[in-house]
Amino acid sequence: MQLDQLHTVYFIGIGGIGMSALARYFNVRGCHVYGYDKTPTALTAKLQEEGINIHFNDDVNEVPEMTIEKALVVYTPAIPNDHAELNDLLERGFKVMKRSEVLGLISAQTDTVAVAGTHGKTTTSTMIAHILEHAAYKHNAFLGGIATNYETNVLLSENAQTTVVEADEYDRSFLTLYPKIAVVTSMDADHLDIYGNEGHLEESFRLFVSQIKPGGKLIHKKGLSLENGITYAIKEEADYYASSITIEGGTYMVDVVMPQGMIKNMALGLAGWHNVENAVAALAVARELGIGLDDIKSALGNFRGVKRRFEYHVKTEELIYIDDYAHHPEELRASIGSVRELYPGKKITGVFQPHLYSRTKDFASEFAASLEALDELILLEIYPAREEPIPGVSSSMLLHQVNLKNKWVFTKKELVEAMKDRELEVLLTLGAGDIDQLVEPIKEVLLNKLAAQP
């Protein structure tokens, strides 16, 4: 497939964060870009503003006219097998590729920095891209979230020498990549509906690492079952590690020991010790690419994060509201632990929307243990995504296992109403489903309450 010869690119599932980044890439390159998605969102509206034609019905009559030889159809694995448009295009002989395959083709044109891990990869890859952008290092970046500094999930440069990508382990997608630098942030059990067990997941990560190009480098969190890499850590010695972490006025100040010396008093624009770890990983990549310490330090200081990654929506003396994408027990533990560290002594109310029946079933006891670090818990019903219900698996089942006095299951409508009368100090909304659609309504309720106070 010669990408520079394409005339039209059609995306099935264009509203996904990874799909939309590719759509923007082809749109900027001058291709005619069209797409289907199941539901209109703020992101699809933004794509439409950028000139991309999108429809929301699975209807073969809505598919644009395309010349087979000069068209590419891109789809996401989240699309069901009985999707009418996808099957029609396959039957008509169009070139059809998964999102990950197209990302592999694009990234193969330059050296690739690929960031993998069951969590931490979106923030880490965005930090790396931000450092390179700040240092005027020519690169492209395809990100798994909307970078707050740029309000987009794709950064493009003329004559880019490096491409930064998020390497997704779901459906073994990252095996389409052959990186110059590979980063592995974590290998906790996840996606067991795909892998079956943790051993098969780890085997897939080792396959990914084996695809590093000759002369390339592996950078990984210390303690992972990977060999011959550059290690990073916080609070323990590694090739790159945070030797001191303090909080000054809500800002994390970090000293980092490196093979080439030390950075002292580096202020981070993001809160949370998990983000300190992500920053050390990004710093390691930047140093291995030859970026100067001053550029790294100033970039990490003005980094504003990724939408829905520990994102503040209300920050006053009376009330804190943070929204986070956390949807795995380890991510919940890190997010809640960071809030507890930042706001000791305050009551923390958490709202969690479990994502996938299979994940909830596989990790119910681990979810319960992580959620018990809250003072109050509200569960929404499970977001099914691509799955059918599993008998006996529900939010009520999970709630029963959480050892907390104050705990409830609400519908989404009940949740927004409940915010009007609830006494809150720190509110944390958590999950990877459609809980993000409640963020603005909740924020509006909270700001109205604050404005009404004498």
PDB file of N, CA and C in Angstrom, residues 188-245:
ATOM      1  N   ASP A 188       0.860  -5.317  33.738  1.00  0.00           N
ATOM      2  CA  ASP A 188      -0.119  -5.932  34.633  1.00  0.00           C
ATOM      3  C   ASP A 188      -1.164  -6.687  33.831  1.00  0.00           C
ATOM      4  N   ALA A 189      -1.722  -7.716  34.436  1.00  0.00           N
ATOM      5  CA  ALA A 189      -2.750  -8.512  33.760  1.00  0.00           C
ATOM      6  C   ALA A 189      -3.913  -7.623  33.337  1.00  0.00           C
ATOM      7  N   ASP A 190      -4.295  -7.724  32.072  1.00  0.00           N
ATOM      8  CA  ASP A 190      -5.445  -6.995  31.527  1.00  0.00           C
ATOM      9  C   ASP A 190      -5.791  -7.638  30.194  1.00  0.00           C
ATOM     10  N   HIS A 191      -6.957  -7.297  29.671  1.00  0.00           N
ATOM     11  CA  HIS A 191      -7.424  -7.834  28.386  1.00  0.00           C
ATOM     12  C   HIS A 191      -7.386  -9.370  28.379  1.00  0.00           C
ATOM     13  N   LEU A 192      -7.792  -9.966  29.497  1.00  0.00           N
ATOM     14  CA  LEU A 192      -7.757 -11.429  29.565  1.00  0.00           C
ATOM     15  C   LEU A 192      -8.810 -12.063  28.661  1.00  0.00           C
ATOM     16  N   ASP A 193      -9.780 -11.246  28.178  1.00  0.00           N
ATOM     17  CA  ASP A 193     -10.726 -11.746  27.177  1.00  0.00           C
ATOM     18  C   ASP A 193     -10.011 -12.035  25.863  1.00  0.00           C
ATOM     19  N   ILE A 194      -8.883 -11.366  25.627  1.00  0.00           N
ATOM     20  CA  ILE A 194      -8.076 -11.585  24.426  1.00  0.00           C
ATOM     21  C   ILE A 194      -6.971 -12.611  24.688  1.00  0.00           C
ATOM     22  N   TYR A 195      -6.268 -12.442  25.832  1.00  0.00           N
ATOM     23  CA  TYR A 195      -5.048 -13.208  26.072  1.00  0.00           C
ATOM     24  C   TYR A 195      -5.262 -14.505  26.857  1.00  0.00           C
ATOM     25  N   GLY A 196      -6.352 -14.589  27.597  1.00  0.00           N
ATOM     26  CA  GLY A 196      -6.601 -15.813  28.365  1.00  0.00           C
ATOM     27  C   GLY A 196      -5.953 -15.806  29.732  1.00  0.00           C
ATOM     28  N   ASN A 197      -4.652 -15.474  29.796  1.00  0.00           N
ATOM     29  CA  ASN A 197      -3.984 -15.405  31.088  1.00  0.00           C
ATOM     30  C   ASN A 197      -2.820 -14.416  31.006  1.00  0.00           C
ATOM     31  N   GLU A 198      -2.243 -14.117  32.183  1.00  0.00           N
ATOM     32  CA  GLU A 198      -1.196 -13.105  32.258  1.00  0.00           C
ATOM     33  C   GLU A 198       0.060 -13.539  31.504  1.00  0.00           C
ATOM     34  N   GLY A 199       0.342 -14.845  31.485  1.00  0.00           N
ATOM     35  CA  GLY A 199       1.516 -15.342  30.783  1.00  0.00           C
ATOM     36  C   GLY A 199       1.486 -15.046  29.299  1.00  0.00           C
ATOM     37  N   HIS A 200       0.314 -15.210  28.679  1.00  0.00           N
ATOM     38  CA  HIS A 200       0.194 -14.917  27.249  1.00  0.00           C
ATOM     39  C   HIS A 200       0.336 -13.419  26.980  1.00  0.00           C
ATOM     40  N   LEU A 201      -0.169 -12.594  27.906  1.00  0.00           N
ATOM     41  CA  LEU A 201      -0.013 -11.138  27.770  1.00  0.00           C
ATOM     42  C   LEU A 201       1.469 -10.765  27.799  1.00  0.00           C
ATOM     43  N   GLU A 202       2.203 -11.299  28.772  1.00  0.00           N
ATOM     44  CA  GLU A 202       3.627 -10.990  28.887  1.00  0.00           C
ATOM     45  C   GLU A 202       4.399 -11.490  27.671  1.00  0.00           C
ATOM     46  N   GLU A 203       4.006 -12.631  27.145  1.00  0.00           N
ATOM     47  CA  GLU A 203       4.642 -13.161  25.938  1.00  0.00           C
ATOM     48  C   GLU A 203       4.467 -12.197  24.770  1.00  0.00           C
ATOM     49  N   SER A 204       3.300 -11.571  24.678  1.00  0.00           N
ATOM     50  CA  SER A 204       3.041 -10.618  23.608  1.00  0.00           C
ATOM     51  C   SER A 204       3.932  -9.382  23.755  1.00  0.00           C
ATOM     52  N   PHE A 205       4.127  -8.920  24.994  1.00  0.00           N
ATOM     53  CA  PHE A 205       5.036  -7.792  25.225  1.00  0.00           C
ATOM     54  C   PHE A 205       6.466  -8.153  24.821  1.00  0.00           C
ATOM     55  N   ARG A 206       6.888  -9.374  25.127  1.00  0.00           N
ATOM     56  CA  ARG A 206       8.237  -9.788  24.752  1.00  0.00           C
ATOM     57  C   ARG A 206       8.396  -9.870  23.234  1.00  0.00           C
ATOM     58  N   LEU A 207       7.327 -10.267  22.542  1.00  0.00           N
ATOM     59  CA  LEU A 207       7.350 -10.257  21.074  1.00  0.00           C
ATOM     60  C   LEU A 207       7.503  -8.829  20.551  1.00  0.00           C
ATOM     61  N   PHE A 208       6.753  -7.917  21.149  1.00  0.00           N
ATOM     62  CA  PHE A 208       6.848  -6.499  20.766  1.00  0.00           C
ATOM     63  C   PHE A 208       8.281  -6.004  20.930  1.00  0.00           C
ATOM     64  N   VAL A 209       8.889  -6.315  22.071  1.00  0.00           N
ATOM     65  CA  VAL A 209      10.257  -5.870  22.347  1.00  0.00           C
ATOM     66  C   VAL A 209      11.243  -6.497  21.363  1.00  0.00           C
ATOM     67  N   SER A 210      10.967  -7.730  20.939  1.00  0.00           N
ATOM     68  CA  SER A 210      11.875  -8.406  19.994  1.00  0.00           C
ATOM     69  C   SER A 210      11.897  -7.736  18.626  1.00  0.00           C
ATOM     70  N   GLN A 211      10.917  -6.869  18.370  1.00  0.00           N
ATOM     71  CA  GLN A 211      10.827  -6.195  17.064  1.00  0.00           C
ATOM     72  C   GLN A 211      11.571  -4.854  17.029  1.00  0.00           C
ATOM     73  N   ILE A 212      12.267  -4.517  18.120  1.00  0.00           N
ATOM     74  CA  ILE A 212      13.094  -3.309  18.103  1.00  0.00           C
ATOM     75  C   ILE A 212      14.150  -3.452  17.017  1.00  0.00           C
ATOM     76  N   LYS A 213      14.334  -2.401  16.247  1.00  0.00           N
ATOM     77  CA  LYS A 213      15.285  -2.452  15.129  1.00  0.00           C
ATOM     78  C   LYS A 213      16.728  -2.630  15.630  1.00  0.00           C
ATOM     79  N   PRO A 214      17.593  -3.232  14.830  1.00  0.00           N
ATOM     80  CA  PRO A 214      18.996  -3.372  15.215  1.00  0.00           C
ATOM     81  C   PRO A 214      19.594  -2.018  15.601  1.00  0.00           C
ATOM     82  N   GLY A 215      20.299  -1.997  16.716  1.00  0.00           N
ATOM     83  CA  GLY A 215      20.871  -0.749  17.206  1.00  0.00           C
ATOM     84  C   GLY A 215      19.900   0.086  18.010  1.00  0.00           C
ATOM     85  N   GLY A 216      18.647  -0.364  18.122  1.00  0.00           N
ATOM     86  CA  GLY A 216      17.630   0.368  18.881  1.00  0.00           C
ATOM     87  C   GLY A 216      17.741   0.116  20.372  1.00  0.00           C
ATOM     88  N   LYS A 217      16.834   0.718  21.124  1.00  0.00           N
ATOM     89  CA  LYS A 217      16.915   0.662  22.582  1.00  0.00           C
ATOM     90  C   LYS A 217      15.566   0.311  23.200  1.00  0.00           C
ATOM     91  N   LEU A 218      15.630  -0.445  24.288  1.00  0.00           N
ATOM     92  CA  LEU A 218      14.465  -0.736  25.122  1.00  0.00           C
ATOM     93  C   LEU A 218      14.600   0.043  26.419  1.00  0.00           C
ATOM     94  N   ILE A 219      13.557   0.787  26.776  1.00  0.00           N
ATOM     95  CA  ILE A 219      13.500   1.509  28.051  1.00  0.00           C
ATOM     96  C   ILE A 219      12.280   0.987  28.796  1.00  0.00           C
ATOM     97  N   HIS A 220      12.472   0.455  29.993  1.00  0.00           N
ATOM     98  CA  HIS A 220      11.323  -0.130  30.696  1.00  0.00           C
ATOM     99  C   HIS A 220      11.388   0.133  32.196  1.00  0.00           C
ATOM    100  N   LYS A 221      10.232   0.102  32.790  1.00  0.00           N
ATOM    101  CA  LYS A 221      10.137   0.253  34.241  1.00  0.00           C
ATOM    102  C   LYS A 221      10.896  -0.884  34.914  1.00  0.00           C
ATOM    103  N   LYS A 222      11.681  -0.544  35.920  1.00  0.00           N
ATOM    104  CA  LYS A 222      12.464  -1.553  36.629  1.00  0.00           C
ATOM    105  C   LYS A 222      11.533  -2.577  37.280  1.00  0.00           C
ATOM    106  N   GLY A 223      11.909  -3.839  37.190  1.00  0.00           N
ATOM    107  CA  GLY A 223      11.120  -4.898  37.817  1.00  0.00           C
ATOM    108  C   GLY A 223      10.267  -5.686  36.858  1.00  0.00           C
ATOM    109  N   LEU A 224      10.106  -5.202  35.618  1.00  0.00           N
ATOM    110  CA  LEU A 224       9.345  -5.964  34.635  1.00  0.00           C
ATOM    111  C   LEU A 224      10.200  -7.138  34.142  1.00  0.00           C
ATOM    112  N   SER A 225       9.521  -8.207  33.736  1.00  0.00           N
ATOM    113  CA  SER A 225      10.241  -9.417  33.307  1.00  0.00           C
ATOM    114  C   SER A 225      10.708  -9.281  31.858  1.00  0.00           C
ATOM    115  N   LEU A 226      11.566  -8.259  31.652  1.00  0.00           N
ATOM    116  CA  LEU A 226      12.169  -8.001  30.341  1.00  0.00           C
ATOM    117  C   LEU A 226      13.679  -7.931  30.516  1.00  0.00           C
ATOM    118  N   GLU A 227      14.419  -8.279  29.496  1.00  0.00           N
ATOM    119  CA  GLU A 227      15.872  -8.348  29.600  1.00  0.00           C
ATOM    120  C   GLU A 227      16.546  -7.219  28.820  1.00  0.00           C
ATOM    121  N   ASN A 228      17.747  -6.878  29.289  1.00  0.00           N
ATOM    122  CA  ASN A 228      18.677  -6.034  28.518  1.00  0.00           C
ATOM    123  C   ASN A 228      18.115  -4.673  28.137  1.00  0.00           C
ATOM    124  N   GLY A 229      17.441  -4.027  29.046  1.00  0.00           N
ATOM    125  CA  GLY A 229      16.912  -2.707  28.750  1.00  0.00           C
ATOM    126  C   GLY A 229      17.498  -1.640  29.651  1.00  0.00           C
ATOM    127  N   ILE A 230      17.259  -0.391  29.279  1.00  0.00           N
ATOM    128  CA  ILE A 230      17.542   0.754  30.136  1.00  0.00           C
ATOM    129  C   ILE A 230      16.376   0.869  31.104  1.00  0.00           C
ATOM    130  N   THR A 231      16.642   0.903  32.404  1.00  0.00           N
ATOM    131  CA  THR A 231      15.563   0.875  33.391  1.00  0.00           C
ATOM    132  C   THR A 231      15.290   2.266  33.959  1.00  0.00           C
ATOM    133  N   TYR A 232      14.037   2.456  34.412  1.00  0.00           N
ATOM    134  CA  TYR A 232      13.678   3.681  35.130  1.00  0.00           C
ATOM    135  C   TYR A 232      12.792   3.316  36.309  1.00  0.00           C
ATOM    136  N   ALA A 233      12.740   4.215  37.297  1.00  0.00           N
ATOM    137  CA  ALA A 233      11.977   3.913  38.515  1.00  0.00           C
ATOM    138  C   ALA A 233      11.787   5.190  39.313  1.00  0.00           C
ATOM    139  N   ILE A 234      10.955   5.089  40.337  1.00  0.00           N
ATOM    140  CA  ILE A 234      10.906   6.126  41.364  1.00  0.00           C
ATOM    141  C   ILE A 234      11.164   5.434  42.702  1.00  0.00           C
ATOM    142  N   LYS A 235      11.889   6.119  43.560  1.00  0.00           N
ATOM    143  CA  LYS A 235      12.150   5.651  44.930  1.00  0.00           C
ATOM    144  C   LYS A 235      12.999   4.384  45.004  1.00  0.00           C
ATOM    145  N   GLU A 236      13.583   3.950  43.896  1.00  0.00           N
ATOM    146  CA  GLU A 236      14.576   2.872  43.934  1.00  0.00           C
ATOM    147  C   GLU A 236      15.562   3.098  42.799  1.00  0.00           C
ATOM    148  N   GLU A 237      16.772   2.621  42.988  1.00  0.00           N
ATOM    149  CA  GLU A 237      17.818   2.877  42.010  1.00  0.00           C
ATOM    150  C   GLU A 237      17.556   2.165  40.692  1.00  0.00           C
ATOM    151  N   ALA A 238      17.844   2.856  39.599  1.00  0.00           N
ATOM    152  CA  ALA A 238      17.723   2.320  38.244  1.00  0.00           C
ATOM    153  C   ALA A 238      18.640   3.174  37.374  1.00  0.00           C
ATOM    154  N   ASP A 239      18.649   2.930  36.065  1.00  0.00           N
ATOM    155  CA  ASP A 239      19.474   3.767  35.184  1.00  0.00           C
ATOM    156  C   ASP A 239      19.015   5.229  35.248  1.00  0.00           C
ATOM    157  N   TYR A 240      17.715   5.433  35.249  1.00  0.00           N
ATOM    158  CA  TYR A 240      17.111   6.751  35.486  1.00  0.00           C
ATOM    159  C   TYR A 240      16.138   6.591  36.653  1.00  0.00           C
ATOM    160  N   TYR A 241      16.281   7.394  37.700  1.00  0.00           N
ATOM    161  CA  TYR A 241      15.324   7.244  38.805  1.00  0.00           C
ATOM    162  C   TYR A 241      15.156   8.542  39.581  1.00  0.00           C
ATOM    163  N   ALA A 242      13.945   8.706  40.119  1.00  0.00           N
ATOM    164  CA  ALA A 242      13.637   9.856  40.962  1.00  0.00           C
ATOM    165  C   ALA A 242      14.145   9.558  42.366  1.00  0.00           C
ATOM    166  N   SER A 243      15.181  10.294  42.779  1.00  0.00           N
ATOM    167  CA  SER A 243      15.786  10.044  44.088  1.00  0.00           C
ATOM    168  C   SER A 243      15.112  10.840  45.197  1.00  0.00           C
ATOM    169  N   SER A 244      14.397  11.902  44.802  1.00  0.00           N
ATOM    170  CA  SER A 244      13.704  12.733  45.785  1.00  0.00           C
ATOM    171  C   SER A 244      12.427  13.283  45.155  1.00  0.00           C
ATOM    172  N   ILE A 245      11.310  13.141  45.871  1.00  0.00           N
ATOM    173  CA  ILE A 245      10.024  13.676  45.404  1.00  0.00           C
ATOM    174  C   ILE A 245       9.390  14.437  46.560  1.00  0.00           C
TER     175      ILE A 245
END
